[in-house]
Coordinates of C-alpha atoms in Angstrom, one line a residue:
M1 CA -5.9 -0.9 -9.3
A2 CA -6.1 2.7 -7.7
L3 CA -5.2 2.8 -3.5
L4 CA -6.9 5.9 -1.8
V5 CA -5.0 5.3 1.4
I6 CA -6.5 8.0 4.0
D7 CA -4.7 8.1 6.7
C8 CA -6.1 8.3 11.0
S9 CA -3.2 7.0 12.3
R10 CA -3.3 7.0 16.2
R11 CA -1.0 5.3 18.8
T12 CA -1.6 4.1 22.2
E13 CA 1.9 4.0 24.2
L14 CA 1.6 1.0 26.9
T15 CA 3.2 -1.7 27.1
Q16 CA 2.2 -5.2 27.7
A17 CA 1.7 -7.4 24.9
T18 CA 4.9 -8.3 22.8
G19 CA 3.3 -9.4 19.5
K20 CA 3.2 -7.4 16.2
F21 CA 0.3 -7.7 13.0
T22 CA -2.1 -6.7 11.2
F23 CA -5.6 -7.6 10.8
A24 CA -8.4 -5.6 8.4
F25 CA -11.5 -4.8 9.3
L26 CA -14.5 -4.9 7.0
T27 CA -17.7 -3.5 7.6
D28 CA -21.1 -3.4 5.6
I29 CA -20.4 -5.5 2.7
H30 CA -24.2 -5.9 1.3
L31 CA -23.3 -8.5 -0.8
Q32 CA -25.7 -9.0 -3.9
P33 CA -25.9 -10.2 -7.2
E34 CA -26.9 -6.9 -8.7
L35 CA -24.6 -3.1 -8.9
N36 CA -21.2 -5.1 -9.4
A37 CA -21.3 -6.3 -5.9
V38 CA -19.6 -8.8 -6.5
E39 CA -17.1 -7.8 -8.9
G40 CA -16.3 -5.1 -5.8
F41 CA -16.2 -7.5 -2.8
K42 CA -14.1 -9.0 -4.8
K43 CA -11.1 -6.1 -5.8
A44 CA -12.1 -5.1 -2.3
I45 CA -10.7 -9.8 -1.4
D46 CA -8.0 -9.1 -4.3
T47 CA -6.7 -5.1 -2.3
I48 CA -6.8 -7.3 1.3
N49 CA -4.2 -9.9 -0.2
I50 CA -2.4 -8.4 -2.0
L51 CA -1.9 -6.1 1.9
N52 CA -1.7 -9.6 3.4
P53 CA -3.0 -9.0 6.7
D54 CA -2.8 -12.0 9.0
F55 CA -6.2 -12.5 10.1
V56 CA -9.7 -10.6 8.6
V57 CA -12.7 -9.8 11.4
T58 CA -15.8 -8.5 9.8
G59 CA -18.0 -6.4 11.5
G60 CA -22.0 -7.3 10.0
D61 CA -24.4 -6.4 7.4
L62 CA -22.2 -9.3 5.2
V63 CA -24.9 -9.4 3.2
M64 CA -27.3 -7.1 1.4
D65 CA -30.7 -7.6 4.0
A66 CA -31.4 -11.2 4.8
M67 CA -35.2 -9.8 6.9
D68 CA -37.4 -8.6 4.6
V69 CA -37.0 -10.9 1.6
S70 CA -38.0 -15.1 0.5
Y71 CA -36.4 -17.7 2.1
G72 CA -35.3 -18.4 -1.4
R73 CA -33.8 -14.7 -1.8
A74 CA -32.0 -15.8 1.5
D75 CA -30.9 -18.3 1.1
S76 CA -29.0 -17.5 -2.5
L77 CA -27.4 -13.7 -0.4
Y78 CA -26.0 -16.5 2.1
N79 CA -24.5 -18.4 -0.1
L80 CA -22.8 -15.9 -2.9
Y81 CA -21.0 -14.4 0.3
L82 CA -19.9 -18.2 1.3
D83 CA -18.8 -18.5 -2.1
V84 CA -16.8 -15.2 -2.9
S85 CA -15.3 -15.1 1.0
R86 CA -13.9 -18.2 -0.1
G87 CA -11.2 -15.7 -1.8
F88 CA -9.6 -14.7 1.1
H89 CA -6.0 -15.7 1.7
M90 CA -6.1 -15.6 5.9
P91 CA -8.6 -16.7 7.8
V92 CA -12.3 -14.9 8.7
Y93 CA -14.3 -14.2 12.0
N94 CA -17.1 -13.2 10.9
T95 CA -19.7 -10.6 13.1
I96 CA -23.7 -11.0 12.6
G97 CA -25.4 -7.6 11.7
N98 CA -29.5 -7.5 11.5
H99 CA -29.6 -7.9 7.9
E100 CA -28.2 -11.1 8.2
H101 CA -31.4 -11.9 10.3
F102 CA -34.2 -14.1 8.7
G103 CA -37.9 -13.5 8.0
L104 CA -37.6 -10.5 10.4
Y105 CA -40.2 -7.8 9.2
R106 CA -41.9 -11.2 7.2
R107 CA -44.1 -11.3 9.4
E108 CA -47.5 -12.9 7.4
E109 CA -45.3 -15.5 6.1
V110 CA -42.5 -16.2 8.8
D111 CA -43.4 -17.8 11.6
T112 CA -40.9 -16.9 14.6
A113 CA -40.7 -20.9 15.0
F114 CA -39.3 -21.0 12.0
S115 CA -35.4 -23.1 11.9
E116 CA -34.2 -20.7 10.3
Y117 CA -35.6 -17.4 11.6
G118 CA -33.9 -14.5 13.0
K119 CA -30.8 -15.5 14.1
K120 CA -30.8 -19.0 12.9
M121 CA -30.2 -18.7 9.5
Y122 CA -26.4 -17.7 10.7
E123 CA -26.0 -19.8 13.0
K124 CA -26.7 -22.1 11.1
R125 CA -25.1 -20.8 7.7
I126 CA -22.4 -18.6 9.5
G127 CA -21.7 -20.0 12.8
P128 CA -21.9 -18.4 16.3
R129 CA -23.3 -15.6 16.7
Y130 CA -20.5 -14.4 20.1
Y131 CA -17.1 -15.9 20.6
S132 CA -13.6 -14.9 21.0
F133 CA -10.2 -15.7 20.2
D134 CA -6.8 -14.7 20.8
Y135 CA -4.0 -13.2 18.7
K136 CA -0.2 -12.8 19.3
G137 CA -1.0 -11.8 23.1
W138 CA -4.7 -9.4 22.5
H139 CA -8.2 -10.9 23.1
F140 CA -10.6 -10.3 21.3
M141 CA -14.3 -10.5 21.3
V142 CA -17.1 -10.9 18.9
L143 CA -20.7 -9.9 19.9
D144 CA -23.5 -9.8 18.8
A145 CA -25.6 -6.3 18.7
V146 CA -28.5 -6.5 17.4
G147 CA -31.9 -7.3 19.7
I148 CA -35.4 -8.0 18.5
T149 CA -38.1 -6.8 19.9
E150 CA -41.3 -8.8 20.2
E151 CA -42.4 -6.2 17.5
R152 CA -40.2 -8.6 16.0
E153 CA -38.1 -4.9 15.3
Y154 CA -34.5 -4.6 15.9
I155 CA -32.2 -2.4 18.8
G156 CA -29.0 -2.0 19.5
M157 CA -28.8 -4.5 22.3
I158 CA -26.9 -7.2 23.8
D159 CA -29.1 -9.4 25.8
D160 CA -28.4 -11.3 28.8
E161 CA -27.3 -14.6 27.9
Q162 CA -23.9 -12.9 26.4
I163 CA -23.5 -10.6 29.3
E164 CA -22.6 -13.7 31.1
W165 CA -21.0 -14.9 28.6
I166 CA -19.0 -11.7 28.6
K167 CA -18.2 -11.9 32.4
S168 CA -17.4 -15.6 32.8
D169 CA -14.8 -15.2 28.9
L170 CA -13.2 -12.5 31.0
V171 CA -12.5 -14.5 34.3
G172 CA -9.9 -16.7 32.2
I173 CA -8.3 -13.2 30.9
D174 CA -6.2 -10.9 32.6
N175 CA -6.4 -7.8 33.6
N176 CA -3.4 -6.1 31.8
T177 CA -4.4 -8.3 28.3
P178 CA -5.7 -5.5 25.9
I179 CA -8.9 -6.8 24.2
V180 CA -11.0 -6.0 20.9
L181 CA -14.5 -5.9 20.5
S182 CA -16.2 -5.9 17.0
T183 CA -19.6 -4.7 17.0
H184 CA -22.0 -3.9 14.4
I185 CA -23.7 -1.7 15.5
P186 CA -22.1 1.1 18.2
F187 CA -21.7 1.5 21.5
I188 CA -21.1 4.6 20.9
T189 CA -20.8 7.1 17.5
V190 CA -21.7 11.1 16.9
Q191 CA -23.4 10.4 14.2
T192 CA -27.0 11.0 14.7
Q193 CA -26.2 14.6 16.8
L194 CA -24.4 16.3 13.6
A195 CA -26.4 15.0 11.4
E196 CA -29.7 16.9 13.4
G197 CA -28.1 18.6 15.9
S198 CA -26.0 18.5 19.4
L199 CA -29.4 17.7 21.0
A200 CA -30.7 15.1 19.1
A201 CA -31.6 11.4 20.8
T202 CA -30.0 9.0 19.1
P203 CA -32.7 5.8 18.1
A204 CA -32.5 2.4 19.3
S205 CA -31.9 0.9 16.4
L206 CA -28.5 2.8 15.5
I207 CA -26.7 2.1 18.9
I208 CA -26.2 -0.6 21.7
N209 CA -28.3 0.5 24.6
N210 CA -27.8 -1.1 27.2
A211 CA -24.6 0.7 26.2
K212 CA -22.9 1.8 29.7
D213 CA -23.4 -1.7 31.6
V214 CA -21.9 -3.8 28.8
L215 CA -18.7 -1.8 29.0
Y216 CA -19.2 -1.6 32.8
L217 CA -17.9 -4.9 32.8
F218 CA -14.4 -4.2 31.2
W219 CA -14.0 -1.3 33.5
E220 CA -10.9 -3.3 34.8
H221 CA -9.6 -4.8 31.6
N222 CA -7.8 -3.5 28.6
L223 CA -10.4 -2.5 26.6
K224 CA -8.3 -0.6 23.6
L225 CA -10.6 -1.2 20.8
I226 CA -14.2 -1.3 19.3
L227 CA -14.7 -1.6 15.9
Q228 CA -17.9 -0.9 14.8
G229 CA -20.2 -1.4 12.3
H230 CA -24.0 -0.6 10.4
L231 CA -23.3 3.6 10.4
H232 CA -21.9 3.4 6.6
F233 CA -20.1 7.0 8.9
L234 CA -16.1 6.8 9.6
E235 CA -15.4 8.2 12.3
E236 CA -13.3 7.5 15.5
I237 CA -13.9 8.5 19.2
Y238 CA -11.3 8.2 21.8
L239 CA -11.9 8.5 25.3
N240 CA -10.1 9.2 28.5
E241 CA -6.8 8.4 25.8
Q242 CA -7.7 4.8 26.7
V243 CA -9.9 3.2 23.4
H244 CA -10.8 4.0 20.4
F245 CA -14.4 3.2 18.8
I246 CA -13.9 3.4 15.2
T247 CA -17.0 3.0 13.1
A248 CA -15.1 1.7 10.1
G249 CA -17.0 3.4 6.9
A250 CA -18.6 0.5 4.6
V251 CA -16.8 -2.1 2.2
S252 CA -21.0 -0.7 0.3
G253 CA -19.7 2.6 0.9
R254 CA -23.5 3.1 0.1
W255 CA -24.9 0.8 -0.5
W256 CA -23.4 0.0 -3.6
K257 CA -24.2 2.8 -5.4
N258 CA -21.3 5.4 -4.5
R259 CA -21.3 8.8 -5.9
P260 CA -18.0 11.0 -6.4
E261 CA -19.8 13.1 -3.2
S262 CA -20.3 10.6 -1.5
N263 CA -19.0 9.8 2.1
P264 CA -17.4 8.2 3.6
E265 CA -16.0 6.4 0.3
E266 CA -15.7 2.2 -0.1
G267 CA -13.0 1.3 2.1
F268 CA -12.1 -0.9 4.9
L269 CA -9.9 -0.3 8.1
M270 CA -6.2 -2.4 8.2
I271 CA -4.6 -2.1 11.4
Y272 CA -1.5 -2.0 12.7
V273 CA -0.5 -4.1 15.7
N274 CA 3.1 -3.3 17.2
G275 CA 3.4 -4.9 20.8
E276 CA 0.3 -2.5 22.6
D277 CA 0.6 0.6 20.1
I278 CA -2.7 0.7 17.7
D279 CA -2.0 2.4 14.1
Y280 CA -4.4 2.1 10.9
D281 CA -5.7 3.4 7.8
Y282 CA -8.8 3.1 6.0
I283 CA -8.4 1.6 2.8
D284 CA -10.6 2.9 -0.7
Y285 CA -9.8 0.3 -2.6
G286 CA -11.4 1.7 -6.0
W287 CA -14.2 0.4 -6.8
V288 CA -16.3 2.2 -9.1
P289 CA -19.7 2.0 -9.4
D290 CA -22.0 1.6 -12.4
L291 CA -24.5 5.2 -12.3
D292 CA -25.6 4.1 -16.3

């Protein structure tokens, strides 16, 4: 099996946590029965099982799309993800993405009062849209960064309910405990500026609009790592020698249509934690699209 490892190692010298572990972060899976996506995702899972991290965190967009499809299609995509993801040999912590929101664009067909409209389909089938867990001295917070407007469009937003939850969750966390956030829509990114010019404004759908307010909640805490998805783009922003913002490419590459010139290659992050030192690699797991 061909396995390309892109070394993106960075080290943060700290002193608090003492545990040693690894975990995988894989985002933008966009699972569907077409385009050999199932075979591709299974190949990613097989690669992760060989690497044998302690656990997996997903970064959202688990299914190809539930926003603008029929209930039957959305139902089948969710079932497909749940079925294939059982192949992991370790725990999986999921993050909600915009494409998990059912019926958002089916305005004439799906009423907002429907029992599985929007986030409700994810909550019913996958689990809570935000939560936290601890592992070997590190605190992980999985966020829902998808806001829905009155016009049934999505934007990047951490809602008021979550902000209050974050405040409450942090009350029980020692200020020195290293913290990891998982979010689908990024807190910060330079993708738009690289593509359109340094003065270009990032669209509201591509970045968390209230990122400053949310990050301020962690001002007196040891926020070390923010894992991001959504953009199918690989970047790291290292802020004040303190916080790594990593936008982690995409398991699906360019939505399962990769060509040799695609950037990034399909892949996921392997993150290595030793005490409070962080290293990571971007793993191209060797999937090749059917271009015929």
